[in-house]
Short mmCIF file of C-alpha atoms in Angstrom, two decimals:
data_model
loop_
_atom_site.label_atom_id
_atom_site.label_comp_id
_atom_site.label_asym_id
_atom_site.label_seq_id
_atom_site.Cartn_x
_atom_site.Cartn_y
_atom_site.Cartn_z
CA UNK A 1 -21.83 9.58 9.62
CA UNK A 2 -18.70 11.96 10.72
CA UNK A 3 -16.92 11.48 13.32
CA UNK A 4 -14.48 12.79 15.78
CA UNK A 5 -10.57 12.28 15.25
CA UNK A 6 -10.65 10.79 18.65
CA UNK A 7 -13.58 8.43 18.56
CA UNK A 8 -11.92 7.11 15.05
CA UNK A 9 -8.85 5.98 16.51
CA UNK A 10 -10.86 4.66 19.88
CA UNK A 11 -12.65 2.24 17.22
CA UNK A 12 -9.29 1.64 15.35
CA UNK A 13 -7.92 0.31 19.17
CA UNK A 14 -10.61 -1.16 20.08
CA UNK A 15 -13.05 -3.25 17.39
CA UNK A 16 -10.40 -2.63 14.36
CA UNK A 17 -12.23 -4.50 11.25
CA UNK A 18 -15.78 -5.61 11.14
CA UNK A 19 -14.93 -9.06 10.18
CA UNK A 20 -18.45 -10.30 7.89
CA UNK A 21 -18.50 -7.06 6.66
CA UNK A 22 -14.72 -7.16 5.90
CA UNK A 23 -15.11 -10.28 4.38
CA UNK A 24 -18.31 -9.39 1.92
CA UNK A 25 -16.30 -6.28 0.57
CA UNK A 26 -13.54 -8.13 0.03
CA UNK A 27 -15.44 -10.88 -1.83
CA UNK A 28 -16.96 -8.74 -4.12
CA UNK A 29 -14.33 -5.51 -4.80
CA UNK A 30 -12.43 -8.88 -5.65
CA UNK A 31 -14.12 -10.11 -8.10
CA UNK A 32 -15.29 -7.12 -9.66
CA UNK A 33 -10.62 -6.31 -9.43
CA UNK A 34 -10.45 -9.63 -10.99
CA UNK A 35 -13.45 -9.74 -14.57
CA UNK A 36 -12.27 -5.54 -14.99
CA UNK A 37 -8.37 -5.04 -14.81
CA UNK A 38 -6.96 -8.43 -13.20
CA UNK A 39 -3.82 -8.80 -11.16
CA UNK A 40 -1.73 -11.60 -10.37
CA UNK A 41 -0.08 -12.44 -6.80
CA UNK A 42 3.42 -13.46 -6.06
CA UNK A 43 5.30 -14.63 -2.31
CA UNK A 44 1.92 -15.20 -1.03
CA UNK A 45 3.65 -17.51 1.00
CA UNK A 46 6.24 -15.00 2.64
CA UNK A 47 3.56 -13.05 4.58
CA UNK A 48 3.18 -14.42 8.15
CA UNK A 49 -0.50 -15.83 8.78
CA UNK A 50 -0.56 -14.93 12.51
CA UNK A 51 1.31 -12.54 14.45
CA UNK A 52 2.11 -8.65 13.84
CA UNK A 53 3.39 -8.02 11.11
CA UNK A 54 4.57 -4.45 8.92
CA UNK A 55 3.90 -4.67 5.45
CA UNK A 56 5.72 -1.90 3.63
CA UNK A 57 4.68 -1.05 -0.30
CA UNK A 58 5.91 1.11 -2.65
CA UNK A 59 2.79 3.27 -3.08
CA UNK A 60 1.95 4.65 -6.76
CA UNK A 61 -1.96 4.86 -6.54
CA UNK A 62 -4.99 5.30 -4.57
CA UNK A 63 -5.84 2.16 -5.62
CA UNK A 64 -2.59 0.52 -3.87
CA UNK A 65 -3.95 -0.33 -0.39
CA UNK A 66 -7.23 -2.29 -1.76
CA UNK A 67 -4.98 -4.80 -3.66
CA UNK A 68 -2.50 -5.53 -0.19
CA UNK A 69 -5.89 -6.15 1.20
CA UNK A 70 -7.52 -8.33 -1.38
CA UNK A 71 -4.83 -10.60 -1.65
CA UNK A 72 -3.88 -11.85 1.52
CA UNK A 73 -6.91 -13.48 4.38
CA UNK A 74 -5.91 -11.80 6.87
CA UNK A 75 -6.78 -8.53 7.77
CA UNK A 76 -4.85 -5.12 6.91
CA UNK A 77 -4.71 -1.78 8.37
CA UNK A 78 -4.17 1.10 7.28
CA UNK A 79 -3.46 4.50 7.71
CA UNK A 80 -5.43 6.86 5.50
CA UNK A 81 -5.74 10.76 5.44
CA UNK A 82 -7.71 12.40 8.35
CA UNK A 83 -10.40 13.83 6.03
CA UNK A 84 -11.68 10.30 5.33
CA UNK A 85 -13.19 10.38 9.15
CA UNK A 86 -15.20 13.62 9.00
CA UNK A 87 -17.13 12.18 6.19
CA UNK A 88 -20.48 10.16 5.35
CA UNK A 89 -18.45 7.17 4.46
CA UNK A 90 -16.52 7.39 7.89
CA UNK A 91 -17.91 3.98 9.96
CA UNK A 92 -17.21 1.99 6.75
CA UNK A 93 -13.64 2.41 6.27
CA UNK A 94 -13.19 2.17 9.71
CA UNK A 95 -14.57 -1.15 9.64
CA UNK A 96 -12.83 -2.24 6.79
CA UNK A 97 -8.88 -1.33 8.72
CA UNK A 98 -8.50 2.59 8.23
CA UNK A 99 -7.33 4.79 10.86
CA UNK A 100 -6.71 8.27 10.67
CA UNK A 101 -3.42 10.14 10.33
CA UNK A 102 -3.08 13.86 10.20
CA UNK A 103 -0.72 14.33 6.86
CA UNK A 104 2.38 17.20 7.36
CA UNK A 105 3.10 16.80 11.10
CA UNK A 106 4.23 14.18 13.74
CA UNK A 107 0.69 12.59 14.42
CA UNK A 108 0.68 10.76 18.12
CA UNK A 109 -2.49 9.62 17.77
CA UNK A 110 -1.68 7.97 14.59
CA UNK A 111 1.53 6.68 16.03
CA UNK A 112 -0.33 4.88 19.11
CA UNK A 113 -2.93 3.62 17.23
CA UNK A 114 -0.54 1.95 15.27
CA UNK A 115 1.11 0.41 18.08
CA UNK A 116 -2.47 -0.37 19.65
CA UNK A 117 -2.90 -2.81 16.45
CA UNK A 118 0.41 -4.33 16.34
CA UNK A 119 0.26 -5.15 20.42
CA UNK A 120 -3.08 -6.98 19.37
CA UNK A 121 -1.37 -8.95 16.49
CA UNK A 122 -2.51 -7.61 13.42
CA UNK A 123 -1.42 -6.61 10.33
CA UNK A 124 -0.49 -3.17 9.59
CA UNK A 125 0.15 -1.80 6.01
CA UNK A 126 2.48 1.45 5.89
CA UNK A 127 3.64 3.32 2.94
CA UNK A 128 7.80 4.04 3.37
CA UNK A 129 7.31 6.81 1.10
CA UNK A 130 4.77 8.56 2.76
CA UNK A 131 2.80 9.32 -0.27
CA UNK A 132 1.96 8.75 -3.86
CA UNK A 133 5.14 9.10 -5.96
CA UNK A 134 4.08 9.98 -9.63
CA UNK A 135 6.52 9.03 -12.54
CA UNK A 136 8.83 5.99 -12.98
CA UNK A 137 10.54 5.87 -9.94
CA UNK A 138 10.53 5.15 -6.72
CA UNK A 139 10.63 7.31 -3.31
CA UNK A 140 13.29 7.17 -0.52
CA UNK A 141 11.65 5.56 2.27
CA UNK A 142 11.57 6.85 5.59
CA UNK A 143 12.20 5.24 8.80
CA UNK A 144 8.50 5.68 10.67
CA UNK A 145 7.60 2.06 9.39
CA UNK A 146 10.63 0.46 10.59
CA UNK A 147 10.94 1.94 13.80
CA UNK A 148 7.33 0.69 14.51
CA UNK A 149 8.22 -2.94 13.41
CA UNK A 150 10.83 -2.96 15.77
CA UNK A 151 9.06 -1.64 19.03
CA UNK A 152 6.57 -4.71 18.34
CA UNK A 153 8.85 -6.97 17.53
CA UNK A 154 6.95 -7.71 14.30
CA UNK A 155 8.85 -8.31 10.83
CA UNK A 156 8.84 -5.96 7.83
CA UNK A 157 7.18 -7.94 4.22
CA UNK A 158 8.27 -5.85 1.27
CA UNK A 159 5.70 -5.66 -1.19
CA UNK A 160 6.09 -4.48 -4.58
CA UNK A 161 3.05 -3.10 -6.81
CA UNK A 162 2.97 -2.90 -10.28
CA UNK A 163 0.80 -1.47 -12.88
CA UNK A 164 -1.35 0.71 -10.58
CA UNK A 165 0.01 3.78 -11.86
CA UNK A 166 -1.36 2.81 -15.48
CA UNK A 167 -5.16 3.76 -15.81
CA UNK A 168 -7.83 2.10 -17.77
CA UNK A 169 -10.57 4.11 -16.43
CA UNK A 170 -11.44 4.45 -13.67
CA UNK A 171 -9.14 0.86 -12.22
CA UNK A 172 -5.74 -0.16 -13.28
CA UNK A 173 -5.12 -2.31 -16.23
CA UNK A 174 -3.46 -4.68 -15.16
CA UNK A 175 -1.69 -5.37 -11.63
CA UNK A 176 1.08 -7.09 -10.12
CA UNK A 177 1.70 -7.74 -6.51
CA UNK A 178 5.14 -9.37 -4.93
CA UNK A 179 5.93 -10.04 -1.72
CA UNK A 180 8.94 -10.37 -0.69
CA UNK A 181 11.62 -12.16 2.24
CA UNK A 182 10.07 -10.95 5.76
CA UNK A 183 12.98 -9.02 7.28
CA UNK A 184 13.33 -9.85 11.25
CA UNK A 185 14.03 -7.26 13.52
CA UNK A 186 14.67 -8.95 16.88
CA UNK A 187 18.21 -7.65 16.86
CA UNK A 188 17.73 -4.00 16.51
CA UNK A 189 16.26 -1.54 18.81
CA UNK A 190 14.27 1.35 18.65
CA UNK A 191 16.43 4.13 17.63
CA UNK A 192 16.64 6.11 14.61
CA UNK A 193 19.99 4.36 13.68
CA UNK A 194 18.09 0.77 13.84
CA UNK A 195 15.31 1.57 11.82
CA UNK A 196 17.28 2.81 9.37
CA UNK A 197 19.51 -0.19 9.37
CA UNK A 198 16.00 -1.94 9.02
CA UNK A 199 14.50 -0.46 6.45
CA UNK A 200 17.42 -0.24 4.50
CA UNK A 201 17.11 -4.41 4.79
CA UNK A 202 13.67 -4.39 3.74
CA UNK A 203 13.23 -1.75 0.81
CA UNK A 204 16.05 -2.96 -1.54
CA UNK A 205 13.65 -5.94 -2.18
CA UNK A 206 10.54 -3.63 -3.02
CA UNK A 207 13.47 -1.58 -5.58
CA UNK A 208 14.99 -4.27 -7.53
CA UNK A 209 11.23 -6.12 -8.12
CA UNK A 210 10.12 -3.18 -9.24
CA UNK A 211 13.46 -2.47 -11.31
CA UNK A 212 12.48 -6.21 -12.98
CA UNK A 213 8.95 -5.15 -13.86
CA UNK A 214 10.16 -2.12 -15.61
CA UNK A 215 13.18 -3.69 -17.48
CA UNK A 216 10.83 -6.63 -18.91
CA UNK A 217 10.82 -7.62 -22.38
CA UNK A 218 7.00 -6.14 -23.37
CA UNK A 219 7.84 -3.09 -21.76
CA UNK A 220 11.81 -2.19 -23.18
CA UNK A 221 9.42 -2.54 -26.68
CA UNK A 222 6.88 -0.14 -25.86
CA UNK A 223 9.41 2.39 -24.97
CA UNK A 224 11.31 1.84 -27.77
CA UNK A 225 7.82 2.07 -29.96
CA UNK A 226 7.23 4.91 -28.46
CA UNK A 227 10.79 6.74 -29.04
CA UNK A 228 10.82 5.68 -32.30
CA UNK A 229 6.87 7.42 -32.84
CA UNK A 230 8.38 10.23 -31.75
CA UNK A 231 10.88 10.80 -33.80
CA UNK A 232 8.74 9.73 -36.83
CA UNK A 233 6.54 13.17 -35.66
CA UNK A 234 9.72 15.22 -35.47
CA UNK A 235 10.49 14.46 -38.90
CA UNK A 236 7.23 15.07 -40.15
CA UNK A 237 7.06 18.33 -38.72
CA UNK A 238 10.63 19.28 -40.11
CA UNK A 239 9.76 18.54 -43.76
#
C-alpha cells in the first residue's frame, strides 16, 4: 500500500513503531543476522534506556540501520529515502521506525518529524554523513544531527559499524557494532557554531574505533597477502 508523503510522516508523529510487530521482526531478522553472518556488540551499556536520544553511525551499507536496531530494546528511528513510502512495502517500514526524507534538498517535513519523535522520547538514528560512503574511509559529518540533539536536549551515542561493507551474499560476513561515550549537549545551543562544536565531540569516537578495526592484526595480514599476490602477478606477467 502507497502512501502520501504527508500521511507517512502523520504516522511517523503520531503511532511511530508498531510495537508486537516491531518486536517479531526483530526476533527473527535477528536470528536469521545471527546463524548467517554474525555480529558482535560492544558499549551496550552507553546507550541511554529511556529518554531521547541521537544515535549517530558511520554508515557503509544498506544493511547499517537493521543492526543499530537489532541490538539495542529500545526502539530506533530512522530516516530512509522518500521512495520507500510510495511503495507496496510502505505501512511496514513505517511500523518498524522509518520516516521519509526527501534526499538533495532541505526537507521540513523530515526535519519536524524528527523533532516530533525526539519531543516524545525516542530514539532517533541519523547518519552524519548523509549517505553511504564506499571505500576505506570515512565521511565528514555534517552538523543536521547535532543541531537536532541539541534543540531536544537529547545526547549524541557514537556508534561505529564494522564489516558491513564486506559482502558474503546477499548479508555481511561478519559485523561489529561499538557504541561509544554519550556526548551531552546541555551547554550548547542551537546554532550552527554549537552543533558543530557538538559533533565534532561526538564523531572523533566513531573515527578512531573504526581506525582500530582497520589497523587490527588479521587485517594488516590480509593487506599485506594481498600486496604481496600482487606483485607475484606482476612478475609473472613480466617474464
Amino acid at each position: 500500500m502507497s502512501m502520501t508523503n504527508a500521511e507517512a510522516h502523520r504516522i511517523a508523529r503520531e503511532e511511530g513503531v508498531s510495537g508486537p510487530f516491531y518486536f517479531v521482526v526483530k526476533t527473527v531478522v535477528g536470528l536469521v543476522f545471527r546463524l548467517l553472518c554474525g555480529f558482535t556488540v560492544r558499549g551496550k551499556e552507553n546507550v541511554p534506556k529511556t529518554g531521547p536520544i541521537v544515535i549517530v553511525p558511520n554508515h557503509k551499507s544498506f544493511w547499517d540501520p537493521f543492526f543499530v536496531a537489532l541490538v539495542l530494546r529500545r526502539p530506533v528511528h530512522f530516516m530512509g529515502k522518500a521512495e520507500y513510502a510510495e511503495g507496496r512495502w510502505a505501512k511496514y517500514f513505517l511500523a518498524l521506525g522509518y520516516f521519509p526524507v526527501r534526499r538533495g534538498e532541505s526537507d521540513a517535513e523530515a526535519l519536524e518529524t524528527a523533532r516530533a519523535i525526539l519531543a516524545r522520547g525516542d530514539a532517533l538514528a541519523l547518519f552524519p554523513e548523509g549517505t553511504r560512503v564506499r571505500g576505506d574511509d570515512l565521511g565528514a559529518p555534517k552538523r543536521g544531527a547535532a543541531r537536532l540533539a541539541i534543540e531536544a536536549g537529547a545526547p549524541l551515542v557514537p556508534a561505529t559499524i564494522t564489516g558491513t561493507e564486506k559482502r558474503r551474499w546477499p548479508l555481511p560476513r561478519k559485523v561489529t557494532l561499538t557504541f561509544g561515550e554519550p556526548v551531552s549537549v546541555a551547554d550548547l545551543e542551537a546554532t550552527p557554531e554549537d552543533a558543530a562544536t557538538a559533533i565534532g565531540r561526538a564523531w572523533p569516537q566513531v573515527s578512531e574505533e573504526y581506525t582500530r578495526w582497520q589497523n587490527r592484526p588479521g587485517a594488516i595480514a590480509a593487506a599485506a597477502a594481498a600486496v604481496g599476490l600482487g606483485a607475484w602477478a606482476i612478475r609473472r606477467r613480466m617474464r
